[in-house]
PDB file of C-alpha atoms in Angstrom:
ATOM      1  CA  MET A   1       0.000   0.000   0.000  1.00  0.00           C
ATOM      2  CA  THR A   2       2.747   2.461   0.923  1.00  0.00           C
ATOM      3  CA  ASN A   3       4.598   1.642  -2.282  1.00  0.00           C
ATOM      4  CA  TRP A   4       1.474   2.375  -4.326  1.00  0.00           C
ATOM      5  CA  VAL A   5       1.161   5.718  -2.515  1.00  0.00           C
ATOM      6  CA  ALA A   6       4.853   6.429  -3.140  1.00  0.00           C
ATOM      7  CA  VAL A   7       4.421   5.790  -6.879  1.00  0.00           C
ATOM      8  CA  LYS A   8       1.357   8.049  -6.966  1.00  0.00           C
ATOM      9  CA  LEU A   9       3.306  10.779  -5.144  1.00  0.00           C
ATOM     10  CA  ILE A  10       5.778  10.836  -8.020  1.00  0.00           C
ATOM     11  CA  PHE A  11       3.029  12.618  -9.976  1.00  0.00           C
ATOM     12  CA  ARG A  12       0.589  13.998  -7.418  1.00  0.00           C
ATOM     13  CA  PRO A  13      -0.495  16.392  -6.194  1.00  0.00           C
ATOM     14  CA  TYR A  14      -0.088  18.384  -9.386  1.00  0.00           C
ATOM     15  CA  ARG A  15      -0.190  21.714  -7.566  1.00  0.00           C
ATOM     16  CA  PRO A  16       1.523  22.502  -4.238  1.00  0.00           C
ATOM     17  CA  VAL A  17      -0.600  21.641  -1.206  1.00  0.00           C
ATOM     18  CA  SER A  18       0.183  22.922   2.287  1.00  0.00           C
ATOM     19  CA  LEU A  19      -0.153  20.214   4.928  1.00  0.00           C
ATOM     20  CA  PHE A  20       0.786  20.867   8.562  1.00  0.00           C
ATOM     21  CA  GLY A  21       3.218  23.578   7.526  1.00  0.00           C
ATOM     22  CA  TYR A  22       4.826  21.470   4.809  1.00  0.00           C
ATOM     23  CA  VAL A  23       4.314  22.067   1.119  1.00  0.00           C
ATOM     24  CA  ILE A  24       3.721  18.840  -0.773  1.00  0.00           C
ATOM     25  CA  GLN A  25       3.827  18.481  -4.537  1.00  0.00           C
ATOM     26  CA  GLY A  26       4.516  15.539  -6.822  1.00  0.00           C
ATOM     27  CA  VAL A  27       8.122  15.163  -7.946  1.00  0.00           C
ATOM     28  CA  VAL A  28       7.308  15.369 -11.664  1.00  0.00           C
ATOM     29  CA  PRO A  29       5.132  18.499 -11.414  1.00  0.00           C
ATOM     30  CA  LYS A  30       7.601  20.181  -9.065  1.00  0.00           C
ATOM     31  CA  ARG A  31      10.668  19.434 -11.203  1.00  0.00           C
ATOM     32  CA  ARG A  32       8.955  19.495 -14.586  1.00  0.00           C
ATOM     33  CA  GLU A  33      11.197  22.170 -16.099  1.00  0.00           C
ATOM     34  CA  ASP A  34      14.381  20.509 -14.820  1.00  0.00           C
ATOM     35  CA  LEU A  35      13.204  17.133 -16.104  1.00  0.00           C
ATOM     36  CA  SER A  36      12.258  18.481 -19.528  1.00  0.00           C
ATOM     37  CA  ARG A  37      15.619  20.259 -19.799  1.00  0.00           C
ATOM     38  CA  SER A  38      17.492  17.093 -18.796  1.00  0.00           C
ATOM     39  CA  ILE A  39      15.520  14.915 -21.205  1.00  0.00           C
ATOM     40  CA  GLY A  40      16.154  17.439 -23.981  1.00  0.00           C
ATOM     41  CA  GLN A  41      19.890  17.403 -23.262  1.00  0.00           C
ATOM     42  CA  VAL A  42      20.003  13.608 -23.300  1.00  0.00           C
ATOM     43  CA  VAL A  43      18.038  13.441 -26.556  1.00  0.00           C
ATOM     44  CA  GLU A  44      20.344  15.926 -28.264  1.00  0.00           C
ATOM     45  CA  LYS A  45      23.623  14.547 -26.889  1.00  0.00           C
ATOM     46  CA  GLU A  46      22.898  10.821 -26.934  1.00  0.00           C
ATOM     47  CA  LEU A  47      20.031  10.108 -29.329  1.00  0.00           C
ATOM     48  CA  ILE A  48      19.808  12.543 -32.237  1.00  0.00           C
ATOM     49  CA  SER A  49      21.624  15.694 -33.210  1.00  0.00           C
ATOM     50  CA  VAL A  50      21.455  18.057 -36.156  1.00  0.00           C
ATOM     51  CA  ASP A  51      24.604  16.362 -37.488  1.00  0.00           C
ATOM     52  CA  ASP A  52      22.824  12.985 -37.334  1.00  0.00           C
ATOM     53  CA  LEU A  53      19.886  14.397 -39.270  1.00  0.00           C
ATOM     54  CA  ILE A  54      22.135  15.943 -41.922  1.00  0.00           C
ATOM     55  CA  GLU A  55      24.125  12.716 -42.234  1.00  0.00           C
ATOM     56  CA  THR A  56      20.893  10.755 -42.736  1.00  0.00           C
ATOM     57  CA  ILE A  57      19.693  13.174 -45.404  1.00  0.00           C
ATOM     58  CA  ARG A  58      23.076  12.960 -47.153  1.00  0.00           C
ATOM     59  CA  SER A  59      22.952   9.161 -47.323  1.00  0.00           C
ATOM     60  CA  ARG A  60      22.903   7.646 -50.811  1.00  0.00           C
ATOM     61  CA  GLU A  61      19.403   6.238 -50.281  1.00  0.00           C
ATOM     62  CA  ALA A  62      17.973   9.567 -49.100  1.00  0.00           C
ATOM     63  CA  MET A  63      19.742  11.489 -51.870  1.00  0.00           C
ATOM     64  CA  ASP A  64      18.295   9.121 -54.489  1.00  0.00           C
ATOM     65  CA  LYS A  65      14.787   9.605 -53.084  1.00  0.00           C
ATOM     66  CA  ILE A  66      15.221  13.381 -52.930  1.00  0.00           C
ATOM     67  CA  SER A  67      16.550  13.429 -56.513  1.00  0.00           C
ATOM     68  CA  LEU A  68      13.555  11.444 -57.748  1.00  0.00           C
ATOM     69  CA  ALA A  69      11.141  13.701 -55.874  1.00  0.00           C
ATOM     70  CA  VAL A  70      12.776  16.864 -57.244  1.00  0.00           C
ATOM     71  CA  ALA A  71      12.831  15.435 -60.777  1.00  0.00           C
ATOM     72  CA  GLY A  72       9.157  14.494 -60.504  1.00  0.00           C
ATOM     73  CA  SER A  73       8.297  17.955 -59.244  1.00  0.00           C
ATOM     74  CA  ILE A  74      10.233  19.592 -62.090  1.00  0.00           C
ATOM     75  CA  ARG A  75       8.568  17.303 -64.635  1.00  0.00           C
ATOM     76  CA  GLY A  76       5.132  18.219 -63.262  1.00  0.00           C
ATOM     77  CA  ARG A  77       5.854  21.945 -63.314  1.00  0.00           C
ATOM     78  CA  ILE A  78       7.123  21.803 -66.890  1.00  0.00           C
ATOM     79  CA  MET A  79       3.963  19.950 -67.940  1.00  0.00           C
ATOM     80  CA  ASP A  80       1.741  22.462 -66.113  1.00  0.00           C
ATOM     81  CA  ARG A  81       3.494  25.515 -67.555  1.00  0.00           C
ATOM     82  CA  MET A  82       3.240  24.503 -71.207  1.00  0.00           C
ATOM     83  CA  PRO A  83       0.332  26.068 -73.058  1.00  0.00           C
ATOM     84  CA  GLY A  84      -2.822  23.996 -73.425  1.00  0.00           C
ATOM     85  CA  PHE A  85      -2.615  23.859 -77.215  1.00  0.00           C
ATOM     86  CA  VAL A  86       0.636  21.818 -77.054  1.00  0.00           C
ATOM     87  CA  PRO A  87      -0.194  18.122 -77.560  1.00  0.00           C
ATOM     88  CA  LEU A  88       0.298  15.880 -74.523  1.00  0.00           C
ATOM     89  CA  SER A  89       2.867  13.730 -76.347  1.00  0.00           C
ATOM     90  CA  VAL A  90       4.969  16.837 -77.055  1.00  0.00           C
ATOM     91  CA  LYS A  91       4.612  18.010 -73.440  1.00  0.00           C
ATOM     92  CA  ARG A  92       5.843  14.627 -72.207  1.00  0.00           C
ATOM     93  CA  ALA A  93       8.754  14.553 -74.650  1.00  0.00           C
ATOM     94  CA  VAL A  94       9.869  18.092 -73.778  1.00  0.00           C
ATOM     95  CA  SER A  95       9.486  17.552 -70.026  1.00  0.00           C
ATOM     96  CA  ASP A  96      11.394  14.248 -70.258  1.00  0.00           C
ATOM     97  CA  ILE A  97      14.282  15.860 -72.169  1.00  0.00           C
ATOM     98  CA  ILE A  98      14.532  18.831 -69.802  1.00  0.00           C
ATOM     99  CA  THR A  99      14.101  16.696 -66.684  1.00  0.00           C
ATOM    100  CA  ASP A 100      16.722  14.192 -67.855  1.00  0.00           C
ATOM    101  CA  GLN A 101      19.208  17.022 -68.389  1.00  0.00           C
ATOM    102  CA  ILE A 102      18.433  18.643 -65.051  1.00  0.00           C
ATOM    103  CA  GLN A 103      18.356  15.314 -63.203  1.00  0.00           C
ATOM    104  CA  LYS A 104      22.061  14.832 -63.920  1.00  0.00           C
ATOM    105  CA  ASP A 105      22.800  17.969 -61.894  1.00  0.00           C
ATOM    106  CA  ILE A 106      20.287  17.387 -59.108  1.00  0.00           C
ATOM    107  CA  PRO A 107      22.646  15.400 -56.802  1.00  0.00           C
ATOM    108  CA  ALA A 108      25.339  18.105 -57.024  1.00  0.00           C
ATOM    109  CA  VAL A 109      22.781  20.865 -56.434  1.00  0.00           C
ATOM    110  CA  ILE A 110      21.331  18.977 -53.462  1.00  0.00           C
ATOM    111  CA  GLU A 111      24.801  18.367 -52.010  1.00  0.00           C
ATOM    112  CA  GLU A 112      25.683  22.047 -52.378  1.00  0.00           C
ATOM    113  CA  SER A 113      22.358  23.067 -50.863  1.00  0.00           C
ATOM    114  CA  MET A 114      22.824  20.592 -48.012  1.00  0.00           C
ATOM    115  CA  GLY A 115      26.029  22.381 -47.020  1.00  0.00           C
ATOM    116  CA  ARG A 116      24.158  25.659 -46.630  1.00  0.00           C
ATOM    117  CA  PHE A 117      21.115  23.901 -45.204  1.00  0.00           C
ATOM    118  CA  GLY A 118      23.317  22.088 -42.667  1.00  0.00           C
ATOM    119  CA  ARG A 119      24.920  25.311 -41.459  1.00  0.00           C
ATOM    120  CA  LEU A 120      21.495  26.938 -41.192  1.00  0.00           C
ATOM    121  CA  MET A 121      20.132  23.927 -39.297  1.00  0.00           C
ATOM    122  CA  LYS A 122      23.039  24.026 -36.836  1.00  0.00           C
ATOM    123  CA  GLU A 123      22.384  27.715 -36.206  1.00  0.00           C
ATOM    124  CA  THR A 124      18.622  27.473 -35.814  1.00  0.00           C
ATOM    125  CA  VAL A 125      17.594  23.959 -34.750  1.00  0.00           C
ATOM    126  CA  SER A 126      18.010  22.670 -31.217  1.00  0.00           C
ATOM    127  CA  PHE A 127      16.513  19.269 -30.516  1.00  0.00           C
ATOM    128  CA  GLN A 128      17.000  20.021 -26.821  1.00  0.00           C
ATOM    129  CA  SER A 129      14.748  23.079 -27.097  1.00  0.00           C
ATOM    130  CA  ILE A 130      12.202  21.220 -29.207  1.00  0.00           C
ATOM    131  CA  VAL A 131      11.968  18.353 -26.705  1.00  0.00           C
ATOM    132  CA  GLU A 132      11.962  20.716 -23.716  1.00  0.00           C
ATOM    133  CA  ASP A 133       9.216  22.914 -25.194  1.00  0.00           C
ATOM    134  CA  ARG A 134       7.174  19.881 -26.195  1.00  0.00           C
ATOM    135  CA  ILE A 135       7.341  18.298 -22.736  1.00  0.00           C
ATOM    136  CA  ASN A 136       6.492  21.618 -21.063  1.00  0.00           C
ATOM    137  CA  SER A 137       3.498  22.034 -23.388  1.00  0.00           C
ATOM    138  CA  PHE A 138       1.847  18.820 -22.170  1.00  0.00           C
ATOM    139  CA  SER A 139      -0.673  18.986 -19.366  1.00  0.00           C
ATOM    140  CA  LEU A 140       0.490  17.283 -16.179  1.00  0.00           C
ATOM    141  CA  GLU A 141      -2.196  14.650 -16.708  1.00  0.00           C
ATOM    142  CA  ARG A 142      -0.885  13.881 -20.207  1.00  0.00           C
ATOM    143  CA  LEU A 143       2.708  13.839 -18.969  1.00  0.00           C
ATOM    144  CA  GLU A 144       1.755  11.367 -16.225  1.00  0.00           C
ATOM    145  CA  GLN A 145      -0.064   9.216 -18.779  1.00  0.00           C
ATOM    146  CA  MET A 146       2.979   9.165 -21.077  1.00  0.00           C
ATOM    147  CA  ILE A 147       5.385   8.284 -18.271  1.00  0.00           C
ATOM    148  CA  MET A 148       3.030   5.541 -17.096  1.00  0.00           C
ATOM    149  CA  GLU A 149       2.808   4.143 -20.646  1.00  0.00           C
ATOM    150  CA  VAL A 150       6.585   3.864 -20.728  1.00  0.00           C
ATOM    151  CA  SER A 151       7.254   2.687 -17.180  1.00  0.00           C
ATOM    152  CA  SER A 152       4.066   1.148 -15.756  1.00  0.00           C
ATOM    153  CA  ARG A 153       5.518  -2.383 -15.666  1.00  0.00           C
ATOM    154  CA  GLU A 154       8.619  -1.169 -13.864  1.00  0.00           C
ATOM    155  CA  LEU A 155       6.600   0.854 -11.353  1.00  0.00           C
ATOM    156  CA  LYS A 156       4.329  -2.153 -10.691  1.00  0.00           C
ATOM    157  CA  HIS A 157       7.470  -4.218 -10.174  1.00  0.00           C
ATOM    158  CA  ILE A 158       8.750  -1.650  -7.667  1.00  0.00           C
ATOM    159  CA  GLU A 159       5.398  -1.741  -5.844  1.00  0.00           C
ATOM    160  CA  LEU A 160       5.489  -5.540  -5.679  1.00  0.00           C
ATOM    161  CA  LEU A 161       9.121  -5.760  -4.578  1.00  0.00           C
ATOM    162  CA  GLY A 162       8.517  -3.048  -2.000  1.00  0.00           C
ATOM    163  CA  GLY A 163       5.610  -5.040  -0.603  1.00  0.00           C
ATOM    164  CA  VAL A 164       7.640  -8.258  -0.455  1.00  0.00           C
ATOM    165  CA  LEU A 165      10.585  -6.446   1.131  1.00  0.00           C
ATOM    166  CA  GLY A 166       8.274  -4.780   3.659  1.00  0.00           C
ATOM    167  CA  PHE A 167       6.749  -8.155   4.538  1.00  0.00           C
ATOM    168  CA  LEU A 168      10.186  -9.734   5.023  1.00  0.00           C
ATOM    169  CA  ILE A 169      11.414  -6.854   7.194  1.00  0.00           C
ATOM    170  CA  GLY A 170       8.231  -7.047   9.258  1.00  0.00           C
ATOM    171  CA  LEU A 171       8.694 -10.796   9.644  1.00  0.00           C
ATOM    172  CA  VAL A 172      12.311 -10.346  10.809  1.00  0.00           C
ATOM    173  CA  GLN A 173      11.201  -7.665  13.281  1.00  0.00           C
ATOM    174  CA  ALA A 174       8.399  -9.869  14.604  1.00  0.00           C
ATOM    175  CA  LEU A 175      10.795 -12.790  15.049  1.00  0.00           C
ATOM    176  CA  ALA A 176      13.329 -10.524  16.778  1.00  0.00           C
ATOM    177  CA  ILE A 177      10.669  -9.238  19.179  1.00  0.00           C
ATOM    178  CA  TYR A 178       9.443 -12.787  19.817  1.00  0.00           C
ATOM    179  CA  PHE A 179      12.932 -14.082  20.621  1.00  0.00           C
ATOM    180  CA  ILE A 180      13.833 -11.032  22.736  1.00  0.00           C
ATOM    181  CA  ALA A 181      10.576 -11.331  24.681  1.00  0.00           C
ATOM    182  CA  ASP A 182      11.101 -15.096  25.051  1.00  0.00           C
ATOM    183  CA  ALA A 183      14.672 -14.586  26.306  1.00  0.00           C
ATOM    184  CA  ASN A 184      13.501 -12.041  28.913  1.00  0.00           C
ATOM    185  CA  SER A 185      10.854 -14.334  30.368  1.00  0.00           C
TER     186      SER A 185
END
């Protein structure tokens, strides 16, 4: 029972409550900003950084997909910009010729753009800030729900082990009292 209460006190009360001169508030609500900052730092340092994102975008597979998407977009724009009186077969032929020529340069253009894009990303994007702002934007109820989704099995395990440990300590104390009382009589 006390372990269940202890787990609940991680989150509640959401707002400070004065009780016999003491102010009580759940650990998560009280330290929300510190926790969100720490989680943001861990995400940025250990999980994903702007460099990781840029490296992923620069991968051969991503570059091929980007090149195809850009080529398709160019092809579509060429088709849309040709006058209506031009036959569809001519539109396709012209757009194919132009797109094929441009498509040869797309990887180099993307690579060059990625250099500038990467510098801009490093100057403007902070995964730490994004994570921190996102966590701080959640209601305390939603934050509790998310933490419980991630750690409910572990918290239940703590409750169970705490109960077993409490029982064993109580049993040892009862036996100690029994033997001390028996020795004194």
